[in-house]
Amino acid sequence: MSVLELTPQDWTAILLSLRIALVATVVALPFGIAIATLLARKDFWGKSLLDALVHLPLVLPPVVTGYLLLITLGRNAPVGAFLADHFGIVVAFRWTGAVISCGVMAFPLMVRAIRLSIEAIDRRLEDAASTLGANRTWSFATVTLPLALPGIIAGAMLAFARALGEFGATITFVSNIPGETQTISAAIYTLTQIPGGDAAALQLVIVAVIISVAALVASEWLARRATARLHGA
Amino acid sequence: MLTVDVEKQLGEFSLHVAFEAAGGATALFGASGAGKTGIINMIAGLTRPDRGRIMLDGEVLFDDAARIDVPAWRRRIGCVFQEGRLFPHLSVRHNLDYGRWMSGHVADPDAFSHVVAMLDIGHLLNRRPGKLSGGERQRVAVGRALLMLPRLLLLDEPLASLDAARKDDILPYLERLRDEARVPMIYVSHDAGEVRRLATRVVMLDGGRVTATGGVELLDAARDDVLA
């Protein structure tokens, strides 16, 4: 027996996990950059409330986050019913629902990394940009954003890895449906619940380790490259 | 013609100055803590005065009574800061072009090569600011401010971070700038030697107030009490 013998179901779970994690990261990124900028650069009423809200998924038990999503976005929940009736959008028990739960769970990590990198930027460079005729939008796009790039990459990669491993909130919100919401983690969990399933579970565990390590290495490499580029190497 | 009459409370320190500056180089001269940088930031539009009025060539840039506060990016006032503040992620060439990009002017290769030649920075164009010496960085910063076609140039202690030899290297460039560029300059310094070489007019500052205005001969009279 070779080390990796993946069944079609395994492949389905792997590809689904990658798709969910990737879409969750890409969709969360603009919001993550916006909220991180807001928290790093603006003082406004309710700032600590927003900060707490963003960090909530980090401290709440994931099952609780999943449950909260279920009672707001579920088919019979207020927001969920509104979206279904008016736009025909249903996320409960769909892979798109898993994107939402993974995105929410990964969001605090993403915001933290980006916020730190924005706070580290010398604001006087933005002042210099404004004396050179750049309004706020342009100075953000041409100075702040490029200088924050290593942090943005790190934040995106952290979020991707977190989304890939998401289990509690996802299984609570969208259940564990093979081919629709069964990610690697959920598939491993299912396999460990059936007698003699641990050998098959090990296959997926190895895949999960490979993907996570690859994501980590890729993020290190990208962040280093971005930093080097910023400083003209 | 620049007319400044502003007040600002900065913690314990109160700044209340009024002066005028026409063409040539006007030096704001005083010891550290006299409020020079605060004034520069208000003229540039980076800090907001509490009260008063700033006018440039007949245009009101700030007037608290009339609720006018033109944002920095619309003032077209070039700034050269003490630490250069070049954009570390852009090459020297792109730093020089930044002001033109932001104001949407078309490229003017003649103006570009003229400024590059005047400041002798042609060999640096493809480098990043991180790879420049202190003197090179400040020359690029002057070029960047000039190429945005400013109505006024503010130089805030542009030589303060350099050693004496470097200062002597750069002063001739600034003299050429004053004589050739025809952009009025406000030159902030606490160094009487620099001011004597560059300034056509001097505004003496002490403790957030203007103590005297006049020609460079003011420096001789005030040398003892300012530099004591």
PDB file of C-alpha atoms in Angstrom, chain A residues 2-201:
ATOM      1  CA  SER A   2       1.428   3.323  -0.996  1.00  0.00           C
ATOM      2  CA  VAL A   3       1.350   6.153   1.483  1.00  0.00           C
ATOM      3  CA  LEU A   4      -1.348   8.134  -0.268  1.00  0.00           C
ATOM      4  CA  GLU A   5      -4.297   6.322  -1.753  1.00  0.00           C
ATOM      5  CA  LEU A   6      -6.997   8.890  -2.106  1.00  0.00           C
ATOM      6  CA  THR A   7     -10.549   7.896  -2.927  1.00  0.00           C
ATOM      7  CA  PRO A   8     -12.769  10.061  -5.147  1.00  0.00           C
ATOM      8  CA  GLN A   9     -14.585  11.176  -1.978  1.00  0.00           C
ATOM      9  CA  ASP A  10     -11.269  12.275  -0.500  1.00  0.00           C
ATOM     10  CA  TRP A  11     -10.510  14.288  -3.617  1.00  0.00           C
ATOM     11  CA  THR A  12     -13.942  15.883  -3.475  1.00  0.00           C
ATOM     12  CA  ALA A  13     -13.345  16.945   0.127  1.00  0.00           C
ATOM     13  CA  ILE A  14      -9.834  18.254  -0.656  1.00  0.00           C
ATOM     14  CA  LEU A  15     -10.897  20.296  -3.671  1.00  0.00           C
ATOM     15  CA  LEU A  16     -13.943  21.595  -1.842  1.00  0.00           C
ATOM     16  CA  SER A  17     -11.786  22.660   1.113  1.00  0.00           C
ATOM     17  CA  LEU A  18      -9.378  24.478  -1.175  1.00  0.00           C
ATOM     18  CA  ARG A  19     -12.233  26.178  -3.011  1.00  0.00           C
ATOM     19  CA  ILE A  20     -13.975  27.263   0.172  1.00  0.00           C
ATOM     20  CA  ALA A  21     -10.764  28.547   1.782  1.00  0.00           C
ATOM     21  CA  LEU A  22      -9.693  30.387  -1.364  1.00  0.00           C
ATOM     22  CA  VAL A  23     -13.053  32.064  -1.961  1.00  0.00           C
ATOM     23  CA  ALA A  24     -13.386  32.948   1.736  1.00  0.00           C
ATOM     24  CA  THR A  25      -9.927  34.594   1.697  1.00  0.00           C
ATOM     25  CA  VAL A  26     -10.497  36.512  -1.540  1.00  0.00           C
ATOM     26  CA  VAL A  27     -13.933  37.756  -0.468  1.00  0.00           C
ATOM     27  CA  ALA A  28     -12.745  38.697   3.033  1.00  0.00           C
ATOM     28  CA  LEU A  29      -9.614  40.531   1.848  1.00  0.00           C
ATOM     29  CA  PRO A  30     -11.160  43.867   0.758  1.00  0.00           C
ATOM     30  CA  PHE A  31     -13.208  44.001   3.955  1.00  0.00           C
ATOM     31  CA  GLY A  32     -10.155  43.019   5.963  1.00  0.00           C
ATOM     32  CA  ILE A  33      -8.078  45.831   4.423  1.00  0.00           C
ATOM     33  CA  ALA A  34     -10.886  48.352   4.957  1.00  0.00           C
ATOM     34  CA  ILE A  35     -11.492  47.422   8.607  1.00  0.00           C
ATOM     35  CA  ALA A  36      -7.765  47.193   9.358  1.00  0.00           C
ATOM     36  CA  THR A  37      -7.235  50.678   7.886  1.00  0.00           C
ATOM     37  CA  LEU A  38     -10.157  52.040   9.859  1.00  0.00           C
ATOM     38  CA  LEU A  39      -8.829  50.561  13.105  1.00  0.00           C
ATOM     39  CA  ALA A  40      -5.240  51.597  12.418  1.00  0.00           C
ATOM     40  CA  ARG A  41      -5.830  55.127  11.207  1.00  0.00           C
ATOM     41  CA  LYS A  42      -9.151  56.529  12.374  1.00  0.00           C
ATOM     42  CA  ASP A  43     -10.602  57.517  15.690  1.00  0.00           C
ATOM     43  CA  PHE A  44     -14.342  57.271  15.782  1.00  0.00           C
ATOM     44  CA  TRP A  45     -17.192  56.586  18.142  1.00  0.00           C
ATOM     45  CA  GLY A  46     -17.652  52.850  18.638  1.00  0.00           C
ATOM     46  CA  LYS A  47     -14.117  51.961  17.574  1.00  0.00           C
ATOM     47  CA  SER A  48     -13.511  49.617  20.509  1.00  0.00           C
ATOM     48  CA  LEU A  49     -16.875  48.010  19.831  1.00  0.00           C
ATOM     49  CA  LEU A  50     -15.919  47.331  16.213  1.00  0.00           C
ATOM     50  CA  ASP A  51     -12.543  46.044  17.377  1.00  0.00           C
ATOM     51  CA  ALA A  52     -14.231  43.661  19.809  1.00  0.00           C
ATOM     52  CA  LEU A  53     -16.746  42.532  17.211  1.00  0.00           C
ATOM     53  CA  VAL A  54     -14.001  41.705  14.712  1.00  0.00           C
ATOM     54  CA  HIS A  55     -12.113  39.713  17.319  1.00  0.00           C
ATOM     55  CA  LEU A  56     -15.161  37.893  18.639  1.00  0.00           C
ATOM     56  CA  PRO A  57     -14.761  34.772  16.438  1.00  0.00           C
ATOM     57  CA  LEU A  58     -11.245  34.404  17.832  1.00  0.00           C
ATOM     58  CA  VAL A  59     -12.424  34.105  21.423  1.00  0.00           C
ATOM     59  CA  LEU A  60     -15.871  32.536  21.067  1.00  0.00           C
ATOM     60  CA  PRO A  61     -16.119  28.753  20.836  1.00  0.00           C
ATOM     61  CA  PRO A  62     -16.421  28.052  17.079  1.00  0.00           C
ATOM     62  CA  VAL A  63     -19.644  26.164  17.675  1.00  0.00           C
ATOM     63  CA  VAL A  64     -21.141  29.331  19.112  1.00  0.00           C
ATOM     64  CA  THR A  65     -20.106  31.343  16.059  1.00  0.00           C
ATOM     65  CA  GLY A  66     -21.630  28.650  13.841  1.00  0.00           C
ATOM     66  CA  TYR A  67     -24.819  28.710  15.862  1.00  0.00           C
ATOM     67  CA  LEU A  68     -25.024  32.514  15.645  1.00  0.00           C
ATOM     68  CA  LEU A  69     -24.628  32.267  11.872  1.00  0.00           C
ATOM     69  CA  LEU A  70     -27.345  29.634  11.770  1.00  0.00           C
ATOM     70  CA  ILE A  71     -29.840  31.757  13.665  1.00  0.00           C
ATOM     71  CA  THR A  72     -29.164  34.813  11.483  1.00  0.00           C
ATOM     72  CA  LEU A  73     -28.517  33.345   8.033  1.00  0.00           C
ATOM     73  CA  GLY A  74     -30.432  30.040   8.242  1.00  0.00           C
ATOM     74  CA  ARG A  75     -33.317  29.453   5.840  1.00  0.00           C
ATOM     75  CA  ASN A  76     -35.906  30.363   8.498  1.00  0.00           C
ATOM     76  CA  ALA A  77     -33.816  33.006  10.281  1.00  0.00           C
ATOM     77  CA  PRO A  78     -34.600  36.703   9.731  1.00  0.00           C
ATOM     78  CA  VAL A  79     -31.683  37.686   7.485  1.00  0.00           C
ATOM     79  CA  GLY A  80     -31.572  34.284   5.773  1.00  0.00           C
ATOM     80  CA  ALA A  81     -35.298  34.348   4.962  1.00  0.00           C
ATOM     81  CA  PHE A  82     -35.021  37.914   3.639  1.00  0.00           C
ATOM     82  CA  LEU A  83     -32.123  36.992   1.345  1.00  0.00           C
ATOM     83  CA  ALA A  84     -33.956  33.876   0.147  1.00  0.00           C
ATOM     84  CA  ASP A  85     -37.278  35.627  -0.510  1.00  0.00           C
ATOM     85  CA  HIS A  86     -35.931  38.762  -2.150  1.00  0.00           C
ATOM     86  CA  PHE A  87     -32.771  37.634  -3.885  1.00  0.00           C
ATOM     87  CA  GLY A  88     -33.086  33.874  -4.011  1.00  0.00           C
ATOM     88  CA  ILE A  89     -29.836  33.583  -2.079  1.00  0.00           C
ATOM     89  CA  VAL A  90     -29.644  30.584   0.213  1.00  0.00           C
ATOM     90  CA  VAL A  91     -26.404  29.890   2.046  1.00  0.00           C
ATOM     91  CA  ALA A  92     -27.561  27.421   4.689  1.00  0.00           C
ATOM     92  CA  PHE A  93     -26.267  23.920   3.989  1.00  0.00           C
ATOM     93  CA  ARG A  94     -24.506  25.150   0.854  1.00  0.00           C
ATOM     94  CA  TRP A  95     -20.812  25.496   0.172  1.00  0.00           C
ATOM     95  CA  THR A  96     -21.327  29.257   0.059  1.00  0.00           C
ATOM     96  CA  GLY A  97     -22.420  29.029   3.688  1.00  0.00           C
ATOM     97  CA  ALA A  98     -19.146  27.303   4.461  1.00  0.00           C
ATOM     98  CA  VAL A  99     -17.384  30.224   2.738  1.00  0.00           C
ATOM     99  CA  ILE A 100     -19.142  32.588   5.135  1.00  0.00           C
ATOM    100  CA  SER A 101     -18.338  30.607   8.284  1.00  0.00           C
ATOM    101  CA  CYS A 102     -14.716  30.127   7.213  1.00  0.00           C
ATOM    102  CA  GLY A 103     -14.434  33.798   6.272  1.00  0.00           C
ATOM    103  CA  VAL A 104     -15.841  34.937   9.608  1.00  0.00           C
ATOM    104  CA  MET A 105     -13.551  32.630  11.555  1.00  0.00           C
ATOM    105  CA  ALA A 106     -10.481  33.707   9.585  1.00  0.00           C
ATOM    106  CA  PHE A 107     -11.313  37.425   9.622  1.00  0.00           C
ATOM    107  CA  PRO A 108      -9.727  38.418  12.970  1.00  0.00           C
ATOM    108  CA  LEU A 109      -6.372  36.926  12.020  1.00  0.00           C
ATOM    109  CA  MET A 110      -6.438  38.693   8.683  1.00  0.00           C
ATOM    110  CA  VAL A 111      -7.354  42.065  10.205  1.00  0.00           C
ATOM    111  CA  ARG A 112      -4.688  41.776  12.916  1.00  0.00           C
ATOM    112  CA  ALA A 113      -1.869  41.136  10.455  1.00  0.00           C
ATOM    113  CA  ILE A 114      -2.917  43.915   8.083  1.00  0.00           C
ATOM    114  CA  ARG A 115      -3.570  46.380  10.892  1.00  0.00           C
ATOM    115  CA  LEU A 116      -0.104  45.852  12.356  1.00  0.00           C
ATOM    116  CA  SER A 117       1.527  46.458   9.001  1.00  0.00           C
ATOM    117  CA  ILE A 118      -0.477  49.646   8.411  1.00  0.00           C
ATOM    118  CA  GLU A 119       0.336  50.939  11.899  1.00  0.00           C
ATOM    119  CA  ALA A 120       4.027  50.397  11.152  1.00  0.00           C
ATOM    120  CA  ILE A 121       3.935  52.718   8.123  1.00  0.00           C
ATOM    121  CA  ASP A 122       5.365  56.185   8.681  1.00  0.00           C
ATOM    122  CA  ARG A 123       2.370  58.489   8.331  1.00  0.00           C
ATOM    123  CA  ARG A 124       4.685  61.292   7.334  1.00  0.00           C
ATOM    124  CA  LEU A 125       5.098  59.507   3.995  1.00  0.00           C
ATOM    125  CA  GLU A 126       1.365  59.971   3.477  1.00  0.00           C
ATOM    126  CA  ASP A 127       1.792  63.652   4.394  1.00  0.00           C
ATOM    127  CA  ALA A 128       4.546  63.887   1.782  1.00  0.00           C
ATOM    128  CA  ALA A 129       2.211  62.306  -0.778  1.00  0.00           C
ATOM    129  CA  SER A 130      -0.491  64.853   0.005  1.00  0.00           C
ATOM    130  CA  THR A 131       1.887  67.804  -0.450  1.00  0.00           C
ATOM    131  CA  LEU A 132       2.701  66.282  -3.847  1.00  0.00           C
ATOM    132  CA  GLY A 133      -0.948  66.486  -4.879  1.00  0.00           C
ATOM    133  CA  ALA A 134      -2.272  63.069  -3.865  1.00  0.00           C
ATOM    134  CA  ASN A 135      -5.706  63.086  -2.284  1.00  0.00           C
ATOM    135  CA  ARG A 136      -6.486  60.504   0.382  1.00  0.00           C
ATOM    136  CA  THR A 137      -7.569  57.797  -2.008  1.00  0.00           C
ATOM    137  CA  TRP A 138      -4.473  58.163  -4.154  1.00  0.00           C
ATOM    138  CA  SER A 139      -2.096  58.375  -1.240  1.00  0.00           C
ATOM    139  CA  PHE A 140      -3.682  55.221   0.177  1.00  0.00           C
ATOM    140  CA  ALA A 141      -3.424  53.403  -3.147  1.00  0.00           C
ATOM    141  CA  THR A 142       0.113  54.501  -4.025  1.00  0.00           C
ATOM    142  CA  VAL A 143       1.811  54.725  -0.632  1.00  0.00           C
ATOM    143  CA  THR A 144      -0.091  52.968   2.161  1.00  0.00           C
ATOM    144  CA  LEU A 145      -1.227  49.890   0.287  1.00  0.00           C
ATOM    145  CA  PRO A 146       2.108  49.006  -1.358  1.00  0.00           C
ATOM    146  CA  LEU A 147       3.967  49.549   1.916  1.00  0.00           C
ATOM    147  CA  ALA A 148       1.473  47.324   3.740  1.00  0.00           C
ATOM    148  CA  LEU A 149       1.768  44.580   1.131  1.00  0.00           C
ATOM    149  CA  PRO A 150       3.899  42.161   3.194  1.00  0.00           C
ATOM    150  CA  GLY A 151       1.334  42.372   5.998  1.00  0.00           C
ATOM    151  CA  ILE A 152      -1.544  41.946   3.571  1.00  0.00           C
ATOM    152  CA  ILE A 153       0.060  38.815   2.132  1.00  0.00           C
ATOM    153  CA  ALA A 154       0.720  37.437   5.610  1.00  0.00           C
ATOM    154  CA  GLY A 155      -2.845  38.216   6.663  1.00  0.00           C
ATOM    155  CA  ALA A 156      -4.312  36.556   3.581  1.00  0.00           C
ATOM    156  CA  MET A 157      -2.204  33.446   4.051  1.00  0.00           C
ATOM    157  CA  LEU A 158      -3.061  33.171   7.737  1.00  0.00           C
ATOM    158  CA  ALA A 159      -6.718  33.535   6.863  1.00  0.00           C
ATOM    159  CA  PHE A 160      -6.417  30.896   4.138  1.00  0.00           C
ATOM    160  CA  ALA A 161      -4.807  28.414   6.530  1.00  0.00           C
ATOM    161  CA  ARG A 162      -7.391  29.172   9.203  1.00  0.00           C
ATOM    162  CA  ALA A 163     -10.249  28.774   6.703  1.00  0.00           C
ATOM    163  CA  LEU A 164      -8.812  25.486   5.497  1.00  0.00           C
ATOM    164  CA  GLY A 165      -8.819  24.096   9.019  1.00  0.00           C
ATOM    165  CA  GLU A 166     -12.180  25.500  10.026  1.00  0.00           C
ATOM    166  CA  PHE A 167     -14.403  22.852  11.567  1.00  0.00           C
ATOM    167  CA  GLY A 168     -16.655  23.850  14.466  1.00  0.00           C
ATOM    168  CA  ALA A 169     -18.458  26.852  13.035  1.00  0.00           C
ATOM    169  CA  THR A 170     -18.797  25.280   9.608  1.00  0.00           C
ATOM    170  CA  ILE A 171     -20.227  21.961  10.737  1.00  0.00           C
ATOM    171  CA  THR A 172     -22.672  23.785  13.019  1.00  0.00           C
ATOM    172  CA  PHE A 173     -23.805  26.237  10.346  1.00  0.00           C
ATOM    173  CA  VAL A 174     -23.841  24.160   7.156  1.00  0.00           C
ATOM    174  CA  SER A 175     -23.508  20.614   8.481  1.00  0.00           C
ATOM    175  CA  ASN A 176     -21.362  17.895   6.927  1.00  0.00           C
ATOM    176  CA  ILE A 177     -22.731  17.073   3.480  1.00  0.00           C
ATOM    177  CA  PRO A 178     -20.323  15.184   1.195  1.00  0.00           C
ATOM    178  CA  GLY A 179     -19.734  17.132  -1.997  1.00  0.00           C
ATOM    179  CA  GLU A 180     -21.417  20.286  -0.695  1.00  0.00           C
ATOM    180  CA  THR A 181     -20.069  21.223   2.738  1.00  0.00           C
ATOM    181  CA  GLN A 182     -17.810  18.331   3.729  1.00  0.00           C
ATOM    182  CA  THR A 183     -14.323  19.789   3.973  1.00  0.00           C
ATOM    183  CA  ILE A 184     -11.142  17.875   4.802  1.00  0.00           C
ATOM    184  CA  SER A 185     -11.623  18.454   8.520  1.00  0.00           C
ATOM    185  CA  ALA A 186     -15.251  17.300   8.425  1.00  0.00           C
ATOM    186  CA  ALA A 187     -14.316  14.256   6.336  1.00  0.00           C
ATOM    187  CA  ILE A 188     -11.579  13.304   8.819  1.00  0.00           C
ATOM    188  CA  TYR A 189     -14.057  13.679  11.647  1.00  0.00           C
ATOM    189  CA  THR A 190     -16.604  11.473   9.840  1.00  0.00           C
ATOM    190  CA  LEU A 191     -13.989   8.787   9.121  1.00  0.00           C
ATOM    191  CA  THR A 192     -12.883   8.655  12.733  1.00  0.00           C
ATOM    192  CA  GLN A 193     -16.483   8.030  13.768  1.00  0.00           C
ATOM    193  CA  ILE A 194     -16.773   4.780  11.787  1.00  0.00           C
ATOM    194  CA  PRO A 195     -15.039   1.569  12.888  1.00  0.00           C
ATOM    195  CA  GLY A 196     -11.814   0.985  10.958  1.00  0.00           C
ATOM    196  CA  GLY A 197     -11.937   4.450   9.399  1.00  0.00           C
ATOM    197  CA  ASP A 198      -8.708   5.727  10.940  1.00  0.00           C
ATOM    198  CA  ALA A 199      -6.497   4.417   8.111  1.00  0.00           C
ATOM    199  CA  ALA A 200      -8.527   6.413   5.601  1.00  0.00           C
ATOM    200  CA  ALA A 201      -8.531   9.380   7.969  1.00  0.00           C
TER     201      ALA A 201
END
